[in-house]
Amino acid sequence: MTRPADFLDLWRDALQKWERQTNEVLNDVSADEGVSRVMNQSLAAMSRLQAQQGEAIERLLVRANLPSRADFRVLGERLDGIESQLADLRSLLLGQAAAARGEPASEAPKPARTRKPPKPEAKP
Amino acid sequence: MSAAAAEAPDALERMRREIERARERNIKGWNYLISPGARPGVTPKDVVLSRGTLSLYHYRPQVSEVYRTPILFVMATTNRAYIFDLAKGQSFVEFLLQRGFDVYVIDWNPPREDERRLRLEDYVLDFIPSCIAEVQARSGEEQVSLVGYCMGGVLSLMYSALHADGPVRNLACFTTPFDWSKFGLFNRWADPRHFDVDGIVDTFGNMPADLIAASFDMLRPVTKAVGQVQLWDNMWNDEFVKSYRAFDRWGAETLPLAGEYFRQTTKELMFANKLYTGELEIDGRQVDVANIKVPFLHVAAEHDHIVRTEASRELTPRVGSEDKQEIVLKGGHVSLVAGPNAVRRLWPQLDAWLAPRSA
């Protein structure tokens, strides 16, 4: 006896088919040289607009004596650098303090580098 | 008993199941909306080198005896490396650690404003060599196995071709483009007659992540929307939701690219296809993959929509190694390296290929 068709399974299959076909159609459209040219022109125009907006906002923030997002980003990057150097100093000092107390290094013991690959299984 | 009577219990059972799933969708759907996803990258590791866009991780060994030669993964520059370490039980790195490998991974942070002038030279002749030196110092071993994914594979190829007598013992690349004229839609969109790469880089400094993500999405324009519907349909299924969230988060974390690196990649590789023609020069030195003589493996994905198999087909024949192999596995660009498909296919393949070449 054949299993009756499940409505939801049919819907899932149809969804997958629609996805595949729509992707193919839209890919064919975007592969057209004219579409590609228009896409790139739009991208260039959007880039110019975004740059102009950015510059205008930057000027406004300078006049208002306020930091911009870029200023915060630079500040954040410098803080990252300082944090990282502090972490290096901390581990260096901890190591020196441990050495001064005659304690062994805190690193976990390293595994032996002697592992051999498993032998291939004999064929019957 | 008539056929209709026999079908009735089955139909009732399916109806009961669907009602139960609808109820679970509502409860778990709310939970999905209000809870954060699982944190990726949970396998214990140490950051052993960090410099701007570059991070090098060393994953802590999980067995008492490892293979002599450590592995250094080179991640693609467009995405985060936690695709190799999505979650416990879904981690390529964890799998390799348990199979006895010593694993290091190069991850990329978003390039800073002051890193917009980074070029291929910086990645190939500075970042990768610095990481190899760190791996050598920490492991005490002279040789390493390089494993590159996508653009990480391209960088690994360039490094290996320029250091034929160098420390690379084995080279494995996944979905690595070689013939950039076979990229399909990307070739159309990045037509040099229309695509103003100079304008974009000069305007933005670094190539914005959202433009890169949009170009990937445009390869399958409705897949994201269909994915949302499939998520709702499978909301009752915890494993599906967990996996969906991990992949969705990773996909949403596309990285910006350093401006000069993007300009150079577009002009030298995409427009002029110089890696394929052998005309590519890095710091005045010609990059010829025929110089690569170490054991070489390339793994392509049969349904890769980003790096189509045509774009990598000629790589293995052109590499100079005697011990070389090309494998085409079922799966897509991402499902090749992570998820249930990868667990069954790529992971054991890499283990089987690397183990006898790593002792």
XYZ file of C-alpha atoms in Angstrom:
483
model
C 0.000 0.000 0.000
C 1.454 3.393 -0.929
C 1.620 6.058 1.751
C -0.812 8.920 1.086
C 0.806 12.235 0.145
C 1.451 14.464 3.136
C 0.286 18.032 2.509
C 3.178 19.524 4.479
C 5.781 17.388 2.723
C 4.355 18.523 -0.619
C 4.602 22.123 0.565
C 8.243 21.621 1.644
C 9.148 20.103 -1.725
C 7.388 22.966 -3.525
C 9.262 25.522 -1.412
C 12.624 23.967 -2.288
C 11.712 23.840 -5.956
C 10.579 27.486 -5.878
C 13.833 28.500 -4.172
C 15.972 26.721 -6.774
C 14.012 28.042 -9.736
C 13.786 31.623 -8.443
C 17.517 31.685 -7.692
C 18.198 30.461 -11.234
C 15.923 33.070 -12.800
C 17.379 35.923 -10.730
C 20.918 34.726 -11.459
C 20.147 34.758 -15.184
C 18.827 38.303 -14.836
C 21.843 39.548 -12.874
C 24.236 37.874 -15.347
C 23.004 40.217 -18.069
C 25.632 42.808 -18.956
C 23.132 45.672 -18.789
C 22.019 44.656 -15.293
C 25.634 44.297 -14.185
C 26.411 47.786 -15.547
C 23.416 49.338 -13.750
C 24.305 47.493 -10.509
C 27.831 48.828 -10.609
C 26.676 52.350 -11.465
C 24.286 52.230 -8.490
C 27.089 50.966 -6.265
C 29.376 53.793 -7.387
C 26.637 56.390 -6.835
C 25.834 54.945 -3.391
C 29.525 54.991 -2.468
C 29.871 58.640 -3.481
C 26.708 59.582 -1.583
C 27.828 57.721 1.520
C 31.249 59.378 1.383
C 29.686 62.831 0.988
C 27.312 62.194 3.888
C 30.200 60.990 6.032
C 32.215 64.106 5.276
C 29.236 66.389 6.041
C 28.583 64.678 9.383
C 32.291 64.819 10.211
C 32.335 68.596 9.580
C 29.218 68.991 11.733
C 30.770 67.058 14.619
C 33.975 69.089 14.393
C 31.944 72.324 14.588
C 29.985 70.949 17.576
C 33.275 69.895 19.185
C 32.080 66.270 19.425
C 34.046 63.084 18.685
C 33.031 61.043 15.663
C 32.587 57.280 15.401
C 35.983 57.102 13.702
C 37.560 58.893 16.693
C 36.015 56.342 19.054
C 37.211 53.514 16.832
C 40.789 54.818 16.869
C 40.536 55.238 20.643
C 39.205 51.686 20.973
C 42.039 50.333 18.845
C 44.622 52.122 20.992
C 42.965 50.734 24.156
C 43.107 47.239 22.623
C 46.823 47.734 22.054
C 47.378 48.924 25.632
C 45.340 46.016 27.032
C 47.303 43.532 25.003
C 50.624 45.016 26.173
C 49.395 44.947 29.785
C 48.454 41.269 29.387
C 51.949 40.527 28.021
C 53.540 42.386 30.961
C 51.297 40.556 33.435
C 52.222 37.113 32.129
C 55.902 38.120 32.062
C 55.751 39.335 35.694
C 53.835 36.235 36.829
C 56.449 34.037 35.163
C 59.306 35.958 36.802
C 57.589 35.843 40.213
C 57.034 32.078 39.874
C 60.671 31.593 38.827
C 61.851 33.669 41.812
C 59.830 31.408 44.142
C 61.331 28.356 42.462
C 57.935 27.163 41.186
C 57.719 25.180 37.956
C 56.225 26.877 34.877
C 52.428 26.920 35.020
C 51.981 25.565 31.479
C 50.390 22.142 31.155
C 52.832 19.355 30.284
C 53.310 19.042 26.540
C 52.144 15.827 24.899
C 54.719 13.523 23.355
C 55.066 14.036 19.601
C 55.454 10.324 18.927
C 52.009 9.317 17.704
C 51.938 6.856 14.821
C 49.101 6.566 12.312
C 46.783 3.598 12.734
C 47.780 0.592 10.662
C 45.571 0.085 7.598
C 43.006 -2.655 8.114
C 43.954 -5.924 6.475
C 41.786 -6.745 3.476
C 39.828 -10.012 3.776
C -10.012 -3.890 5.837
C -10.414 -1.210 3.181
C -7.466 0.995 2.170
C -9.238 4.083 3.522
C -9.663 2.444 6.924
C -5.990 1.449 7.000
C -4.886 4.993 6.160
C -7.032 6.589 8.853
C -4.770 5.812 11.867
C -1.739 6.960 9.888
C -3.438 10.253 8.963
C -4.536 10.735 12.583
C -1.010 10.081 13.813
C 0.417 12.641 11.384
C -2.219 15.176 12.375
C -1.406 14.637 16.049
C 2.295 15.046 15.293
C 1.736 18.307 13.372
C -0.418 19.732 16.166
C 2.302 18.869 18.662
C 4.945 20.501 16.448
C 2.788 23.622 16.015
C 2.553 23.894 19.805
C 6.320 23.448 20.176
C 6.966 26.004 17.411
C 5.096 28.630 19.430
C 6.887 27.874 22.700
C 10.359 27.462 21.192
C 9.822 30.355 18.782
C 9.468 32.720 21.742
C 12.509 31.174 23.344
C 14.418 31.671 20.080
C 13.516 35.344 19.963
C 14.455 36.154 23.545
C 17.532 33.966 24.094
C 21.053 34.489 22.748
C 22.514 31.702 20.638
C 25.189 29.350 21.910
C 28.677 30.851 22.053
C 30.817 29.475 19.206
C 34.480 28.592 19.476
C 34.325 26.708 22.775
C 37.266 24.331 22.398
C 39.964 25.515 24.867
C 42.660 27.551 23.149
C 45.298 30.206 23.734
C 45.868 33.282 21.616
C 49.576 32.955 20.959
C 50.004 35.806 18.484
C 47.867 38.885 17.961
C 48.747 41.773 15.705
C 45.989 43.975 14.261
C 43.977 41.884 11.799
C 45.989 38.751 12.639
C 45.286 36.302 15.470
C 46.926 32.923 15.909
C 45.256 30.365 18.173
C 46.808 27.262 19.636
C 44.206 24.700 20.672
C 45.133 22.781 23.795
C 45.935 19.136 22.995
C 43.316 16.648 24.208
C 45.415 13.484 24.027
C 48.727 12.553 25.631
C 50.479 11.662 22.377
C 50.244 13.774 19.212
C 51.615 13.506 15.694
C 55.014 15.117 15.231
C 53.960 17.691 12.618
C 51.567 20.410 13.775
C 48.716 21.677 11.580
C 48.301 25.368 10.802
C 44.872 26.337 9.443
C 44.701 29.493 7.314
C 41.181 30.901 7.404
C 39.591 32.769 4.514
C 39.975 36.524 4.939
C 36.229 37.165 4.561
C 35.007 35.205 7.600
C 35.810 34.207 11.165
C 37.643 30.971 11.867
C 35.097 29.661 14.361
C 33.471 27.843 11.449
C 36.106 25.214 12.367
C 34.887 25.231 15.979
C 31.133 25.876 15.899
C 30.028 23.965 18.994
C 30.888 20.917 21.040
C 30.362 17.898 18.812
C 30.309 20.163 15.736
C 33.942 21.194 15.855
C 36.476 20.279 13.166
C 39.261 21.398 15.512
C 37.991 19.238 18.384
C 37.796 16.257 16.008
C 41.415 16.729 14.913
C 42.618 17.221 18.509
C 40.981 13.962 19.506
C 42.527 12.250 16.495
C 45.962 13.258 17.824
C 46.863 16.426 15.911
C 48.442 19.576 17.340
C 46.257 22.342 15.881
C 46.934 26.038 15.281
C 44.487 28.356 13.491
C 45.020 31.742 11.841
C 41.928 33.889 12.387
C 41.370 37.356 10.948
C 39.963 40.330 12.852
C 38.294 43.164 10.940
C 41.163 45.224 9.513
C 41.518 48.618 11.199
C 41.554 51.934 9.361
C 45.344 52.016 9.540
C 45.491 48.533 7.976
C 43.781 49.559 4.733
C 47.154 49.505 2.958
C 47.793 45.804 3.699
C 48.552 43.894 0.512
C 48.872 40.244 -0.519
C 52.575 40.671 0.311
C 51.687 41.322 3.966
C 49.578 38.190 4.224
C 51.941 35.902 2.282
C 55.350 37.229 3.341
C 54.620 38.510 6.840
C 51.498 37.096 8.541
C 51.828 33.451 7.469
C 55.636 33.301 8.041
C 55.223 34.962 11.482
C 52.615 32.358 12.433
C 54.773 29.507 11.149
C 57.706 30.833 13.191
C 55.475 30.913 16.290
C 54.264 27.345 15.628
C 57.867 26.187 15.169
C 58.959 27.872 18.405
C 56.064 26.456 20.442
C 56.101 22.949 19.007
C 59.854 22.562 18.611
C 59.209 21.164 15.134
C 60.719 22.553 11.944
C 57.907 21.457 9.625
C 54.179 22.253 9.614
C 51.168 21.099 7.618
C 49.300 24.040 6.070
C 45.540 23.746 5.611
C 43.836 26.632 3.790
C 40.145 27.253 3.318
C 38.904 29.250 0.295
C 40.982 32.469 0.135
C 43.078 31.032 2.960
C 43.896 28.265 0.493
C 44.970 30.847 -2.089
C 47.284 32.515 0.456
C 48.668 29.086 1.466
C 49.320 28.246 -2.201
C 51.162 31.533 -2.694
C 53.257 31.021 0.443
C 54.096 27.408 -0.456
C 54.978 28.317 -4.052
C 57.368 31.021 -2.820
C 58.932 28.808 -0.130
C 59.537 25.577 -2.019
C 62.423 24.662 0.314
C 60.535 25.957 3.326
C 58.948 24.455 6.359
C 55.694 23.206 4.770
C 55.539 19.426 5.001
C 51.988 18.939 3.651
C 49.572 21.322 1.964
C 45.813 20.790 1.991
C 43.388 23.275 0.444
C 39.609 23.312 0.558
C 37.460 25.014 -2.121
C 40.405 27.049 -3.327
C 39.933 29.127 -6.496
C 42.726 28.864 -9.050
C 41.214 29.770 -12.424
C 39.488 33.026 -11.518
C 37.890 33.298 -14.968
C 35.563 30.422 -13.958
C 33.864 32.228 -11.080
C 30.608 32.552 -13.020
C 28.417 35.366 -11.755
C 31.255 37.067 -9.881
C 33.048 37.465 -13.240
C 29.973 39.186 -14.664
C 29.502 41.490 -11.682
C 33.199 42.321 -11.447
C 33.489 43.094 -15.156
C 36.427 45.555 -15.350
C 34.436 47.716 -17.791
C 31.851 48.479 -15.088
C 33.262 47.526 -11.703
C 35.133 50.527 -10.324
C 37.289 48.855 -7.687
C 39.501 51.955 -7.370
C 36.449 54.131 -6.676
C 35.202 51.792 -3.946
C 38.572 51.377 -2.214
C 39.421 55.077 -2.488
C 35.998 55.955 -1.027
C 35.744 53.444 1.793
C 39.377 52.680 2.646
C 38.608 49.078 3.568
C 36.046 47.083 1.566
C 32.900 47.176 3.752
C 31.670 43.857 5.118
C 28.058 44.517 4.111
C 29.037 44.864 0.445
C 30.900 41.546 0.591
C 28.007 39.848 2.382
C 25.528 41.289 -0.153
C 27.533 39.892 -3.064
C 27.524 36.420 -1.470
C 23.769 36.677 -0.817
C 23.117 37.737 -4.413
C 24.461 34.399 -5.624
C 21.345 32.842 -4.058
C 18.974 35.767 -3.765
C 15.989 34.041 -2.122
C 17.816 31.436 -0.048
C 17.971 33.610 3.065
C 14.198 34.204 3.009
C 13.513 30.507 2.417
C 15.868 29.747 5.301
C 13.649 31.801 7.622
C 10.596 29.777 6.535
C 12.508 26.531 7.056
C 13.591 27.743 10.489
C 9.954 28.310 11.442
C 9.011 24.899 10.049
C 11.743 23.230 12.123
C 11.424 25.364 15.242
C 10.330 22.250 17.189
C 13.652 20.568 16.328
C 16.337 21.693 18.823
C 19.242 20.288 16.803
C 18.105 22.097 13.644
C 17.679 25.398 15.490
C 21.066 25.085 17.199
C 22.791 24.403 13.899
C 20.816 27.159 12.085
C 21.772 29.742 14.699
C 25.447 28.819 14.561
C 25.624 29.051 10.763
C 23.436 32.182 10.645
C 25.640 33.952 13.176
C 28.776 32.966 11.305
C 27.340 34.110 7.970
C 26.293 37.446 9.483
C 29.843 38.057 10.724
C 31.373 38.625 7.307
C 34.585 40.634 7.639
C 35.613 43.789 5.791
C 38.698 43.404 3.637
C 41.809 45.567 3.748
C 41.399 48.055 0.888
C 44.674 47.492 -0.998
C 44.378 43.727 -0.548
C 40.903 43.849 -2.085
C 42.094 46.104 -4.932
C 45.039 43.810 -5.654
C 42.937 40.631 -5.460
C 40.339 42.112 -7.810
C 42.830 43.445 -10.367
C 45.506 40.747 -10.294
C 43.390 37.666 -9.693
C 39.824 38.445 -10.808
C 40.510 40.777 -13.748
C 43.859 39.424 -14.990
C 43.696 35.833 -13.619
C 47.422 35.996 -12.869
C 47.574 33.083 -10.415
C 46.328 30.819 -13.201
C 48.520 32.313 -15.938
C 51.588 32.214 -13.684
C 52.177 35.965 -14.067
C 51.396 36.853 -10.452
C 54.260 38.498 -8.627
C 54.486 38.919 -4.867
C 57.162 41.405 -3.880
C 58.765 40.932 -7.300
C 58.834 37.120 -7.063
C 56.823 35.054 -9.510
C 54.204 32.777 -7.945
C 54.153 29.457 -9.783
C 52.217 26.600 -8.172
C 54.427 24.162 -10.124
C 57.089 25.009 -7.513
C 55.001 23.254 -4.850
C 56.529 19.792 -4.393
C 55.164 18.741 -0.995
C 52.246 16.286 -0.610
C 49.175 18.170 -1.803
C 45.436 17.635 -1.307
C 42.630 19.721 -2.742
C 39.037 19.147 -1.676
C 36.269 20.727 -3.736
C 32.546 20.797 -2.944
C 30.254 19.432 -5.625
C 27.555 22.054 -5.036
C 29.808 25.004 -4.166
C 27.988 28.159 -5.330
C 30.884 30.504 -4.451
C 33.994 28.689 -5.717
C 32.561 26.507 -8.452
C 34.412 23.247 -9.121
C 35.429 24.640 -12.545
C 37.408 27.380 -10.765
C 39.595 24.869 -8.911
C 39.656 21.942 -11.352
C 43.038 22.750 -12.857
C 44.775 23.420 -9.563
C 45.863 19.876 -8.693
C 47.193 19.036 -12.191
C 49.277 22.232 -12.144
C 50.808 21.729 -8.688
C 54.311 20.270 -8.997
C 53.959 17.589 -6.285
C 54.241 13.904 -7.143
C 52.065 12.987 -4.158
C 48.879 14.916 -4.948
C 45.166 14.248 -4.850
C 41.933 15.989 -5.777
C 38.709 14.962 -4.058
C 35.240 16.268 -4.882
C 32.834 15.730 -1.995
C 29.105 16.259 -1.800
C 28.150 19.522 -0.151
C 28.403 23.269 -0.553
C 31.039 25.891 0.184
C 30.333 25.961 3.920
C 28.756 22.556 4.505
C 32.003 21.042 3.199
C 33.859 22.111 6.373
C 31.109 22.305 9.031
C 27.856 20.561 9.878
C 26.667 16.961 9.560
C 27.908 16.635 5.955
C 31.444 17.618 6.981
C 31.463 15.260 9.978
C 30.758 12.330 7.673
C 32.864 13.362 4.683
C 35.662 15.951 4.925
C 36.817 15.453 8.508
C 37.668 11.736 8.202
C 39.157 12.353 4.742
C 41.602 14.940 6.084
C 42.450 12.748 9.072
C 43.134 9.758 6.806
C 45.276 11.869 4.444
C 47.255 13.764 7.070
C 47.891 11.048 9.691
C 50.412 8.960 7.698
C 52.101 12.189 6.532
C 52.382 13.726 10.012
C 54.275 11.109 12.072
